[in-house]
Amino acid sequence: MKLKRFAPTVFIAGAIAYLGYHALEGDSGLYSYWVTLSRIAETESELDLARAERIALEDKVARLSPESGELDLDYVEERAREVLNFAHPDEIIVRIEPQRARY
């Protein structure tokens, strides 16, 4: 007799517990939603960094390209000296070993 009286209450409590657990911890639950939001924020920050890097690279290309109309001869000379290890005879070169460098 008591079992029949408490059976609907136990069933409803169990159903609420089951649905509540899956609402929080399930594949589409709140925890998954929060994890997805944090991943989106991380990815957007990575995207912002990539965009900034792209803008910097596009600026360098524009400064090196005569077709862009923004050819920077000083920058071209600087890059040529760096890549070709070129120096004028009257210049003094100071080399710093990476392990001895102090920042």
PDB file of C-alpha atoms in Angstrom:
ATOM      1  CA  MET A   1       0.000   0.000   0.000  1.00  0.00           C
ATOM      2  CA  LYS A   2       2.795   2.441   0.911  1.00  0.00           C
ATOM      3  CA  LEU A   3       4.693   1.423  -2.227  1.00  0.00           C
ATOM      4  CA  LYS A   4       1.788   2.440  -4.463  1.00  0.00           C
ATOM      5  CA  ARG A   5       1.533   5.780  -2.726  1.00  0.00           C
ATOM      6  CA  PHE A   6       5.263   6.686  -3.053  1.00  0.00           C
ATOM      7  CA  ALA A   7       5.900   5.139  -6.487  1.00  0.00           C
ATOM      8  CA  PRO A   8       4.854   8.233  -8.510  1.00  0.00           C
ATOM      9  CA  THR A   9       6.899  10.503  -6.238  1.00  0.00           C
ATOM     10  CA  VAL A  10       9.983   8.286  -6.548  1.00  0.00           C
ATOM     11  CA  PHE A  11       9.502   8.033 -10.316  1.00  0.00           C
ATOM     12  CA  ILE A  12       9.142  11.808 -10.728  1.00  0.00           C
ATOM     13  CA  ALA A  13      12.151  12.472  -8.470  1.00  0.00           C
ATOM     14  CA  GLY A  14      14.210   9.975 -10.470  1.00  0.00           C
ATOM     15  CA  ALA A  15      13.124  11.522 -13.757  1.00  0.00           C
ATOM     16  CA  ILE A  16      13.998  15.016 -12.510  1.00  0.00           C
ATOM     17  CA  ALA A  17      17.401  13.798 -11.300  1.00  0.00           C
ATOM     18  CA  TYR A  18      18.084  12.034 -14.611  1.00  0.00           C
ATOM     19  CA  LEU A  19      17.035  14.987 -16.746  1.00  0.00           C
ATOM     20  CA  GLY A  20      18.837  17.448 -14.468  1.00  0.00           C
ATOM     21  CA  TYR A  21      22.073  15.473 -14.684  1.00  0.00           C
ATOM     22  CA  HIS A  22      21.925  15.354 -18.478  1.00  0.00           C
ATOM     23  CA  ALA A  23      20.977  19.034 -18.654  1.00  0.00           C
ATOM     24  CA  LEU A  24      24.237  19.837 -16.866  1.00  0.00           C
ATOM     25  CA  GLU A  25      26.654  17.091 -17.917  1.00  0.00           C
ATOM     26  CA  GLY A  26      25.272  15.748 -21.200  1.00  0.00           C
ATOM     27  CA  ASP A  27      26.698  16.299 -24.673  1.00  0.00           C
ATOM     28  CA  SER A  28      24.454  19.328 -25.070  1.00  0.00           C
ATOM     29  CA  GLY A  29      24.452  20.320 -21.410  1.00  0.00           C
ATOM     30  CA  LEU A  30      25.512  23.512 -19.713  1.00  0.00           C
ATOM     31  CA  TYR A  31      29.041  22.248 -19.017  1.00  0.00           C
ATOM     32  CA  SER A  32      29.564  21.486 -22.715  1.00  0.00           C
ATOM     33  CA  TYR A  33      28.172  24.914 -23.541  1.00  0.00           C
ATOM     34  CA  TRP A  34      30.670  26.619 -21.215  1.00  0.00           C
ATOM     35  CA  VAL A  35      33.543  24.570 -22.642  1.00  0.00           C
ATOM     36  CA  THR A  36      32.459  25.532 -26.149  1.00  0.00           C
ATOM     37  CA  LEU A  37      32.318  29.213 -25.187  1.00  0.00           C
ATOM     38  CA  SER A  38      35.853  29.076 -23.786  1.00  0.00           C
ATOM     39  CA  ARG A  39      37.106  27.329 -26.936  1.00  0.00           C
ATOM     40  CA  ILE A  40      35.454  30.005 -29.063  1.00  0.00           C
ATOM     41  CA  ALA A  41      37.155  32.735 -27.019  1.00  0.00           C
ATOM     42  CA  GLU A  42      40.556  31.026 -27.384  1.00  0.00           C
ATOM     43  CA  THR A  43      40.068  30.570 -31.117  1.00  0.00           C
ATOM     44  CA  GLU A  44      39.007  34.192 -31.562  1.00  0.00           C
ATOM     45  CA  SER A  45      42.136  35.380 -29.746  1.00  0.00           C
ATOM     46  CA  GLU A  46      44.268  33.138 -31.990  1.00  0.00           C
ATOM     47  CA  LEU A  47      42.445  34.581 -34.992  1.00  0.00           C
ATOM     48  CA  ASP A  48      43.170  38.126 -33.804  1.00  0.00           C
ATOM     49  CA  LEU A  49      46.868  37.255 -33.476  1.00  0.00           C
ATOM     50  CA  ALA A  50      46.896  35.714 -36.952  1.00  0.00           C
ATOM     51  CA  ARG A  51      45.192  38.790 -38.393  1.00  0.00           C
ATOM     52  CA  ALA A  52      47.736  41.091 -36.743  1.00  0.00           C
ATOM     53  CA  GLU A  53      50.585  38.953 -38.074  1.00  0.00           C
ATOM     54  CA  ARG A  54      49.046  39.015 -41.543  1.00  0.00           C
ATOM     55  CA  ILE A  55      48.744  42.806 -41.460  1.00  0.00           C
ATOM     56  CA  ALA A  56      52.395  43.086 -40.404  1.00  0.00           C
ATOM     57  CA  LEU A  57      53.480  40.758 -43.210  1.00  0.00           C
ATOM     58  CA  GLU A  58      51.366  42.620 -45.769  1.00  0.00           C
ATOM     59  CA  ASP A  59      53.038  45.849 -44.633  1.00  0.00           C
ATOM     60  CA  LYS A  60      56.483  44.298 -45.106  1.00  0.00           C
ATOM     61  CA  VAL A  61      55.539  43.040 -48.563  1.00  0.00           C
ATOM     62  CA  ALA A  62      54.169  46.452 -49.527  1.00  0.00           C
ATOM     63  CA  ARG A  63      57.393  48.102 -48.360  1.00  0.00           C
ATOM     64  CA  LEU A  64      59.438  45.691 -50.502  1.00  0.00           C
ATOM     65  CA  SER A  65      57.237  45.678 -53.607  1.00  0.00           C
ATOM     66  CA  PRO A  66      57.631  48.391 -56.244  1.00  0.00           C
ATOM     67  CA  GLU A  67      54.140  47.593 -57.628  1.00  0.00           C
ATOM     68  CA  SER A  68      52.489  48.670 -54.382  1.00  0.00           C
ATOM     69  CA  GLY A  69      53.649  52.261 -54.738  1.00  0.00           C
ATOM     70  CA  GLU A  70      54.961  52.168 -51.161  1.00  0.00           C
ATOM     71  CA  LEU A  71      58.508  50.999 -51.900  1.00  0.00           C
ATOM     72  CA  ASP A  72      60.712  51.859 -48.924  1.00  0.00           C
ATOM     73  CA  LEU A  73      64.316  51.909 -50.123  1.00  0.00           C
ATOM     74  CA  ASP A  74      65.701  52.052 -46.585  1.00  0.00           C
ATOM     75  CA  TYR A  75      63.781  48.914 -45.674  1.00  0.00           C
ATOM     76  CA  VAL A  76      64.936  47.173 -48.874  1.00  0.00           C
ATOM     77  CA  GLU A  77      68.539  48.038 -48.008  1.00  0.00           C
ATOM     78  CA  GLU A  78      68.088  46.840 -44.420  1.00  0.00           C
ATOM     79  CA  ARG A  79      66.653  43.494 -45.559  1.00  0.00           C
ATOM     80  CA  ALA A  80      69.377  43.059 -48.197  1.00  0.00           C
ATOM     81  CA  ARG A  81      72.097  43.695 -45.614  1.00  0.00           C
ATOM     82  CA  GLU A  82      70.511  41.236 -43.203  1.00  0.00           C
ATOM     83  CA  VAL A  83      69.942  38.476 -45.753  1.00  0.00           C
ATOM     84  CA  LEU A  84      73.218  38.892 -47.646  1.00  0.00           C
ATOM     85  CA  ASN A  85      75.374  39.765 -44.605  1.00  0.00           C
ATOM     86  CA  PHE A  86      76.498  42.906 -46.410  1.00  0.00           C
ATOM     87  CA  ALA A  87      78.214  45.883 -44.792  1.00  0.00           C
ATOM     88  CA  HIS A  88      80.013  48.965 -46.049  1.00  0.00           C
ATOM     89  CA  PRO A  89      83.791  49.108 -45.485  1.00  0.00           C
ATOM     90  CA  ASP A  90      83.468  52.010 -43.018  1.00  0.00           C
ATOM     91  CA  GLU A  91      80.889  50.260 -40.798  1.00  0.00           C
ATOM     92  CA  ILE A  92      81.709  48.451 -37.567  1.00  0.00           C
ATOM     93  CA  ILE A  93      79.939  45.140 -36.959  1.00  0.00           C
ATOM     94  CA  VAL A  94      79.335  44.016 -33.382  1.00  0.00           C
ATOM     95  CA  ARG A  95      78.237  40.398 -33.027  1.00  0.00           C
ATOM     96  CA  ILE A  96      76.534  39.219 -29.868  1.00  0.00           C
ATOM     97  CA  GLU A  97      76.518  35.512 -29.132  1.00  0.00           C
ATOM     98  CA  PRO A  98      72.972  34.319 -28.313  1.00  0.00           C
ATOM     99  CA  GLN A  99      74.007  32.589 -25.064  1.00  0.00           C
ATOM    100  CA  ARG A 100      75.833  35.724 -23.860  1.00  0.00           C
ATOM    101  CA  ALA A 101      73.151  38.202 -24.799  1.00  0.00           C
ATOM    102  CA  ARG A 102      71.569  40.113 -21.929  1.00  0.00           C
ATOM    103  CA  TYR A 103      68.106  41.544 -22.257  1.00  0.00           C
TER     104      TYR A 103
END
